[in-house]
mmCIF file of C-alpha atoms in Angstrom:
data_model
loop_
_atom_site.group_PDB
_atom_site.id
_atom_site.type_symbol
_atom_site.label_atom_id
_atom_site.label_comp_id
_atom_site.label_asym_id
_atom_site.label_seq_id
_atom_site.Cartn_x
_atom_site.Cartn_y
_atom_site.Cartn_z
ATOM 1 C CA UNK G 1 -14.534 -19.593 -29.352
ATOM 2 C CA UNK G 2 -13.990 -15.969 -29.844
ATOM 3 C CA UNK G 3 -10.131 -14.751 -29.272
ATOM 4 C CA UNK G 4 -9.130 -12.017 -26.853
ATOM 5 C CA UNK G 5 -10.869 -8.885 -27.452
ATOM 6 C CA UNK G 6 -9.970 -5.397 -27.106
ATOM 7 C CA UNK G 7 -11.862 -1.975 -27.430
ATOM 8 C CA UNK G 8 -11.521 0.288 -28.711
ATOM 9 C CA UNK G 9 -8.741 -0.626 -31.023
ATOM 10 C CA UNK G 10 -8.130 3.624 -32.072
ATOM 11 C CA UNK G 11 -7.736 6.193 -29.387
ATOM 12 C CA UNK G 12 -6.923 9.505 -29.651
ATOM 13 C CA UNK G 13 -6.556 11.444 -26.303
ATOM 14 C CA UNK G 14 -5.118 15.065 -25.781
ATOM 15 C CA UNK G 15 -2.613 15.988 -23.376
ATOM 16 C CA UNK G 16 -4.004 15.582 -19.842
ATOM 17 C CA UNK G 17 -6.690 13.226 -20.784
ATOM 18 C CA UNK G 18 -7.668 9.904 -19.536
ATOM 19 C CA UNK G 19 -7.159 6.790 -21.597
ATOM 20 C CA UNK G 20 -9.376 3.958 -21.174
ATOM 21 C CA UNK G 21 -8.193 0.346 -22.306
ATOM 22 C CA UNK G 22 -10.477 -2.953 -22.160
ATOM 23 C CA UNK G 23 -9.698 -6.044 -22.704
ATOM 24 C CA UNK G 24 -12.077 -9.274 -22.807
ATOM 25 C CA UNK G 25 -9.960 -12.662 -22.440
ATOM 26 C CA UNK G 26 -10.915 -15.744 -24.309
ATOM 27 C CA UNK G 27 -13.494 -17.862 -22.634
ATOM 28 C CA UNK G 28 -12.333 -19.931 -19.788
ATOM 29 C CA UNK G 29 -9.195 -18.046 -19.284
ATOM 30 C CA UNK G 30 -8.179 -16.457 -16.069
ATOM 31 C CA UNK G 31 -5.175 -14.966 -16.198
ATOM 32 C CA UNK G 32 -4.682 -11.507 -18.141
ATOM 33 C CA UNK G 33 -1.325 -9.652 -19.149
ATOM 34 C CA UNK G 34 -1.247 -5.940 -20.554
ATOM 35 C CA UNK G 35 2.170 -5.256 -22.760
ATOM 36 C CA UNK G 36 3.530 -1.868 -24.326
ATOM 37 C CA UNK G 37 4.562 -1.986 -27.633
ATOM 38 C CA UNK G 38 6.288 1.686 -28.605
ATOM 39 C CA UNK G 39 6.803 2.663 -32.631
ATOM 40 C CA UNK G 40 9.650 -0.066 -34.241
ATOM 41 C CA UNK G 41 10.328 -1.368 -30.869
ATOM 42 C CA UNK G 42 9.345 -4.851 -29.098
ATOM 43 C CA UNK G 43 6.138 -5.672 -26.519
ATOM 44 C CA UNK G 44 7.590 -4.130 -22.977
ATOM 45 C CA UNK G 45 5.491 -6.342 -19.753
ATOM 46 C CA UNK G 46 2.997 -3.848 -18.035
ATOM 47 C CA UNK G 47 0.990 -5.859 -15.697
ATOM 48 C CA UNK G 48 -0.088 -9.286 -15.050
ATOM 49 C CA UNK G 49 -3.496 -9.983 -13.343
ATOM 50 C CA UNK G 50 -6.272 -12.195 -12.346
ATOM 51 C CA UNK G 51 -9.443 -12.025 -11.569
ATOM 52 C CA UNK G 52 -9.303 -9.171 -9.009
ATOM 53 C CA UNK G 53 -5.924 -9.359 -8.059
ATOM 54 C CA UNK G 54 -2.618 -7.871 -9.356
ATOM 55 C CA UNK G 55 -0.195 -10.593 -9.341
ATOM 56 C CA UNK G 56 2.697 -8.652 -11.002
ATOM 57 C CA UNK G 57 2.880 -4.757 -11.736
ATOM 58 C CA UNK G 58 6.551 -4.795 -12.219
ATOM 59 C CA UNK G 59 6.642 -3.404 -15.348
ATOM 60 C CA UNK G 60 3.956 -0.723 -14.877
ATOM 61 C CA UNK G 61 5.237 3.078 -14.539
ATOM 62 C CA UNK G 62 4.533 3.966 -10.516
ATOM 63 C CA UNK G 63 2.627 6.937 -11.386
ATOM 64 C CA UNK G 64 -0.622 7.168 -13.530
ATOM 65 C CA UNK G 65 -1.241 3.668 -14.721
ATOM 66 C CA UNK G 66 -3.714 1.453 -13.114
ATOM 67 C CA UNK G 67 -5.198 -1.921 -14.479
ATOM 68 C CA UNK G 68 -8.520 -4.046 -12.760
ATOM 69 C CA UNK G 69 -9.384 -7.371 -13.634
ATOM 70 C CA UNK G 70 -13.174 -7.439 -12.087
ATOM 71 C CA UNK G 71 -15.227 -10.482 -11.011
ATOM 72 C CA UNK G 72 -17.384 -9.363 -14.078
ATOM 73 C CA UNK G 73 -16.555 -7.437 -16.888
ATOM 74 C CA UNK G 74 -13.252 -6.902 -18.583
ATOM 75 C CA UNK G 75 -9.726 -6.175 -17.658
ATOM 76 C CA UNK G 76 -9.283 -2.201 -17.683
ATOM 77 C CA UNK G 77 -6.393 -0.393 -18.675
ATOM 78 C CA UNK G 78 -5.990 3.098 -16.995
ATOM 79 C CA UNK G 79 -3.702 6.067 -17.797
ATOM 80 C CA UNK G 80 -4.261 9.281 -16.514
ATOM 81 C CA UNK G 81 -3.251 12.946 -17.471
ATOM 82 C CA UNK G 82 -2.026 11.092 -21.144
ATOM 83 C CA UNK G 83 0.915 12.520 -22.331
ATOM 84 C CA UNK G 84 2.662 12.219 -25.660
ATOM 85 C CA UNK G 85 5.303 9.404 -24.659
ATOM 86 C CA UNK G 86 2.320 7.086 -24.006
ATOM 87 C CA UNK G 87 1.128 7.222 -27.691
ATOM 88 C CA UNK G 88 1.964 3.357 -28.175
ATOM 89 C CA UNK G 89 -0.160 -0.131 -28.700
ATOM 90 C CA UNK G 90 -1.566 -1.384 -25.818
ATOM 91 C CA UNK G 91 -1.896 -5.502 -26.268
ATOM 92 C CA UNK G 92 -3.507 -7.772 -23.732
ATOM 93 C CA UNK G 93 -3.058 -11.408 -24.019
ATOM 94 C CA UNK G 94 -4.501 -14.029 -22.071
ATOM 95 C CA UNK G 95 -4.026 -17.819 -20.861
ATOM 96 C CA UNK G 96 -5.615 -20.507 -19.006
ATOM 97 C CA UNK G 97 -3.552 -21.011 -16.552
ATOM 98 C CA UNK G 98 0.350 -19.584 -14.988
ATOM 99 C CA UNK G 99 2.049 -17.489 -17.053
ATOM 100 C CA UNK G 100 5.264 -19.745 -17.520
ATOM 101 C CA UNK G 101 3.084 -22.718 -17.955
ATOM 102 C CA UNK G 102 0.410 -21.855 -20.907
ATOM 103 C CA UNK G 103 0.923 -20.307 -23.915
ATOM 104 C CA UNK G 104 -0.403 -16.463 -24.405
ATOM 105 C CA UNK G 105 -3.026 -15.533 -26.584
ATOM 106 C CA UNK G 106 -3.055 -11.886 -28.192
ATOM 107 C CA UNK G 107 -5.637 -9.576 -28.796
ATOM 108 C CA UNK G 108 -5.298 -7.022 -31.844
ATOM 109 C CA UNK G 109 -4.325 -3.889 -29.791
ATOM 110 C CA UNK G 110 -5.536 -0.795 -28.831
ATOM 111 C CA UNK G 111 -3.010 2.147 -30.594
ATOM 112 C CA UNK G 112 -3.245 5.397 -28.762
ATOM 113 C CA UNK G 113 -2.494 8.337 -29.894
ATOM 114 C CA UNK G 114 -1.852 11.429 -27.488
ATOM 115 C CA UNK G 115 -2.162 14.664 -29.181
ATOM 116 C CA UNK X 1 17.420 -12.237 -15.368
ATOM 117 C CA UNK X 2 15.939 -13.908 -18.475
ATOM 118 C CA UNK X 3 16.980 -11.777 -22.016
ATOM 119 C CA UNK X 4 16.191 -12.394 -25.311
ATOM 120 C CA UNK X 5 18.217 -11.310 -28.267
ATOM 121 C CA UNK X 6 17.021 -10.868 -32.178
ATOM 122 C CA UNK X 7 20.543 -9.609 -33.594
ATOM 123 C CA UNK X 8 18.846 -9.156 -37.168
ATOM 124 C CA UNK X 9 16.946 -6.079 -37.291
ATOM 125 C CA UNK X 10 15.458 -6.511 -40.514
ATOM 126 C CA UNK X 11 16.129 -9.314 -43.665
ATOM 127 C CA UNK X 12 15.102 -8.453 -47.042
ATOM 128 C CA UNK X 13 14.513 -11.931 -49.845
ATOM 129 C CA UNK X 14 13.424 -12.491 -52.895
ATOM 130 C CA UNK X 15 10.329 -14.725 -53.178
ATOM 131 C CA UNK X 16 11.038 -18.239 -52.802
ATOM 132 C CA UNK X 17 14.189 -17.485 -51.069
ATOM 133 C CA UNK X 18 14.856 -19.879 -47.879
ATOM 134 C CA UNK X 19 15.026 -17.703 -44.444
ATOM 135 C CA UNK X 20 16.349 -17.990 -41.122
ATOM 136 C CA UNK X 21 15.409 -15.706 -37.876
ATOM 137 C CA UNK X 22 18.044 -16.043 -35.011
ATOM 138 C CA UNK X 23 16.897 -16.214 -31.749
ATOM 139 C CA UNK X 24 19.236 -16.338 -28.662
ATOM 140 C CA UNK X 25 18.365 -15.748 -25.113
ATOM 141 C CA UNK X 26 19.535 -16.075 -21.147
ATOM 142 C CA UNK X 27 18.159 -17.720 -18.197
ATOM 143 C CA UNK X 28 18.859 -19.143 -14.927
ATOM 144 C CA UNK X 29 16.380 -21.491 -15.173
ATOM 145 C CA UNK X 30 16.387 -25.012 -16.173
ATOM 146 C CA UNK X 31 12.549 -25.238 -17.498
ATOM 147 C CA UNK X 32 11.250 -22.555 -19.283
ATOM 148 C CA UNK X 33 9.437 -22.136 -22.758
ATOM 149 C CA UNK X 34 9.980 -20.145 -25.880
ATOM 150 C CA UNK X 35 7.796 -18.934 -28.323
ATOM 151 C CA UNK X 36 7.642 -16.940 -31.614
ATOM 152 C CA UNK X 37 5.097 -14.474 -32.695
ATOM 153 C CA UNK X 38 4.465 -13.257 -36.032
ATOM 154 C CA UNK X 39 3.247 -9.268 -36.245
ATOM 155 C CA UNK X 40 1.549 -8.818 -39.917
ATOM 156 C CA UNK X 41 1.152 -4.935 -41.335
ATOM 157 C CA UNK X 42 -2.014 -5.272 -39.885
ATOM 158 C CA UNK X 43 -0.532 -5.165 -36.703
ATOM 159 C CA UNK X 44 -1.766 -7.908 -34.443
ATOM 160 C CA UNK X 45 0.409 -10.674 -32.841
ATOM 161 C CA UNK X 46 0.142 -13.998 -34.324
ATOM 162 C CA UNK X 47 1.049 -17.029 -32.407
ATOM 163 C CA UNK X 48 3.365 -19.504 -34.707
ATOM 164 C CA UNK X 49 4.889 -22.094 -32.120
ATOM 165 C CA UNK X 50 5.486 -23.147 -27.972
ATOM 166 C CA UNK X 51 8.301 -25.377 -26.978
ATOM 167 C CA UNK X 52 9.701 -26.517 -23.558
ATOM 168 C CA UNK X 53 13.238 -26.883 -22.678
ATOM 169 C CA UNK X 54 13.367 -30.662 -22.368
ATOM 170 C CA UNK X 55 12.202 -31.064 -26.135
ATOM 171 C CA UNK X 56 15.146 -30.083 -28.553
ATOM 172 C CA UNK X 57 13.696 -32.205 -31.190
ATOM 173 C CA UNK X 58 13.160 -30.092 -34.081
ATOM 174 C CA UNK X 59 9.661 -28.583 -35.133
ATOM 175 C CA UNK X 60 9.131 -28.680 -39.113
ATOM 176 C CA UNK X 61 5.190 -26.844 -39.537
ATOM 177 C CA UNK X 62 4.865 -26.867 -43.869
ATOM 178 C CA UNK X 63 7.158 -24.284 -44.959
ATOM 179 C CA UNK X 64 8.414 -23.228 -41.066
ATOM 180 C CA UNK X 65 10.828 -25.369 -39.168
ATOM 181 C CA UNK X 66 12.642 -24.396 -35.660
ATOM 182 C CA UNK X 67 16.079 -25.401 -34.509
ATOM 183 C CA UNK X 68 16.289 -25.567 -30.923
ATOM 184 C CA UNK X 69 19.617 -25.539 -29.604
ATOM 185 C CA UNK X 70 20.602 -25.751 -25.974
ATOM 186 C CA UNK X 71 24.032 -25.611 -26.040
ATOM 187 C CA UNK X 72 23.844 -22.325 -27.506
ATOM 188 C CA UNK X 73 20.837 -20.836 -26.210
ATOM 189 C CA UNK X 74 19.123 -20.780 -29.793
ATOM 190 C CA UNK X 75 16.015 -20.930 -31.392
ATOM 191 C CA UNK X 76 16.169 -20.422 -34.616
ATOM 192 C CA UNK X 77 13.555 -19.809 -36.950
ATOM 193 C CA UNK X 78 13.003 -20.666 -40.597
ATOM 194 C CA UNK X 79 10.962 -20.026 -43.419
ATOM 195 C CA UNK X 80 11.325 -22.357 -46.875
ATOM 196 C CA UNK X 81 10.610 -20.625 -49.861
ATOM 197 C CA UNK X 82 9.402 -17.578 -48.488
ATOM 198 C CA UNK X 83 6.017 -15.214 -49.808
ATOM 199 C CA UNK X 84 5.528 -11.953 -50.285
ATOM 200 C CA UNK X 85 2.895 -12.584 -47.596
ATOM 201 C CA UNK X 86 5.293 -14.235 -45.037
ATOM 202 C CA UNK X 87 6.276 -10.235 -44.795
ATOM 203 C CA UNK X 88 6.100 -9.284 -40.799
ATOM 204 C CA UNK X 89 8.011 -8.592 -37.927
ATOM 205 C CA UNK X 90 8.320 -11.828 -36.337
ATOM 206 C CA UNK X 91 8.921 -11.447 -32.449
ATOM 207 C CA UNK X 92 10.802 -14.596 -29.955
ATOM 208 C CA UNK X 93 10.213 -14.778 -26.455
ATOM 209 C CA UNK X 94 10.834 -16.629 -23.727
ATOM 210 C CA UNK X 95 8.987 -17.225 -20.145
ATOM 211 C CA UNK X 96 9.984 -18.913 -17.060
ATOM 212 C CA UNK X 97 7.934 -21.994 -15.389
ATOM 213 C CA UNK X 98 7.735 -19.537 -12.366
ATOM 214 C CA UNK X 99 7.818 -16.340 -14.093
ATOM 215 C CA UNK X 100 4.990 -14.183 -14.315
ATOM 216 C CA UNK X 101 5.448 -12.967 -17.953
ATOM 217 C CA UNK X 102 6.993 -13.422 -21.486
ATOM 218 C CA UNK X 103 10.174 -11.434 -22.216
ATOM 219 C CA UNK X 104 10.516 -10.653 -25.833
ATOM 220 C CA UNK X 105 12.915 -9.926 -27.933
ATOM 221 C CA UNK X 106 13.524 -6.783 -30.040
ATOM 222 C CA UNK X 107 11.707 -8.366 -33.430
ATOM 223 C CA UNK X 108 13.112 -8.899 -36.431
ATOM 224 C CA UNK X 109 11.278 -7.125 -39.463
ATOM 225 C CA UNK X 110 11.546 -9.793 -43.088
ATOM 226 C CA UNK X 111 10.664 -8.501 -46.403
ATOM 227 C CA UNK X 112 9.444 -10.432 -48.681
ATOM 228 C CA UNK X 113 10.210 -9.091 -52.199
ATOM 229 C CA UNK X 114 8.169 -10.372 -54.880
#
């Protein structure tokens, strides 16, 4: 049973850009969280979603960030017109089930870099 | 609002050395879980353990054991004759039966010296 997977795990985007993020959950899981991790700092909540539905953007910034969970395909991680403060790792974790309930599963992280 | 404090910002051992990784948080709730992560060099978040709030018994895993505390909102975390490889930033977090997310602490960084 392959873990969470995310592509690509290396981005490097200029300064207005568009940043693409995917993430695959493990088989059989539903539910899919994105989390910020900034240089020497902890994993900041982004978004928490299901399949098709945003059940908690809370921590998302209000203005160029999107995330989709589709009926097929991966989750998708958007950020538009990239600019330097997003350089971070992007990790997506997944679970079976509610998010207070069943343990999270990692992926390895996607580490953008804005130039 | 649920909070998670790692007062340690970094430990440094000698091999074999015995280590322990504080762990306090805050919440409202009366069922929740908490967890600890383990973040090698290589950068990718390892899951070490899961326990509810109604099980304070305490977790011994080969050379990790966790003290869960109640009374003082602790979860302590410790490593028995540490590695060089046990070298990470190990990460504790907590979530909420109805919450939609973990909340996780700053990290603590342990070095391993050889």
């Amino acid at each position: 049973n392959a873990g969470v997977m995310q592509n690509p795990r290396h981005l490097v985007r200029r300064r207005g850009q568009e940043a693409r993020l995917r993430c695959s959950p493990m088989k059989g899981h539903s539910h899919v969280y994105w989390y910020r991790q900034l240089p020497e700092e902890g994993l900041k909540f982004m978004v928490y979603l299901q399949k098709e539905n945003i059940i908690d953007e809370s921590g998302m910034p209000k203005e160029r960030f999107s995330a989709e969970f589709p009926k097929e395909g991966p989750s998708i991680l958007r950020i538009q017109q990239v600019v330097r403060g997003d350089s971070a790792a992007y990790f997506c974790a997944s679970s079976p089930g509610l998010a207070g309930i069943d343990t999270q599963y990692f992926g390895p992280g996607t580490r953008l870099t804005v130039l | 609002a649920q909070k998670v404090t790692q007062a340690q910002t970094e430990i440094s051992v000698v091999e074999k050395e015995d280590v322990t990784l504080d762990c306090v948080y805050e919440t409202r709730d009366t069922t929740y879980y908490l967890f600890w992560y383990k973040q090698p060099p290589s950068g990718e978040l390892v899951f070490l353990i899961r326990r509810n709030s109604f099980d304070e018994q305490n977790e011994i895993s080969g050379r990790y054991s966790w003290n869960f505390q109640k009374s003082t909102s602790s979860f302590n975390f410790t490593i028995t004759a540490s590695q060089v490889v046990d070298s990470a930033v190990y990460f504790c977090a907590l979530s909420e039966v109805y919450g939609q997310n973990f909340v996780f602490g700053p990290g603590t960084r342990l070095s391993v010296l050889p």
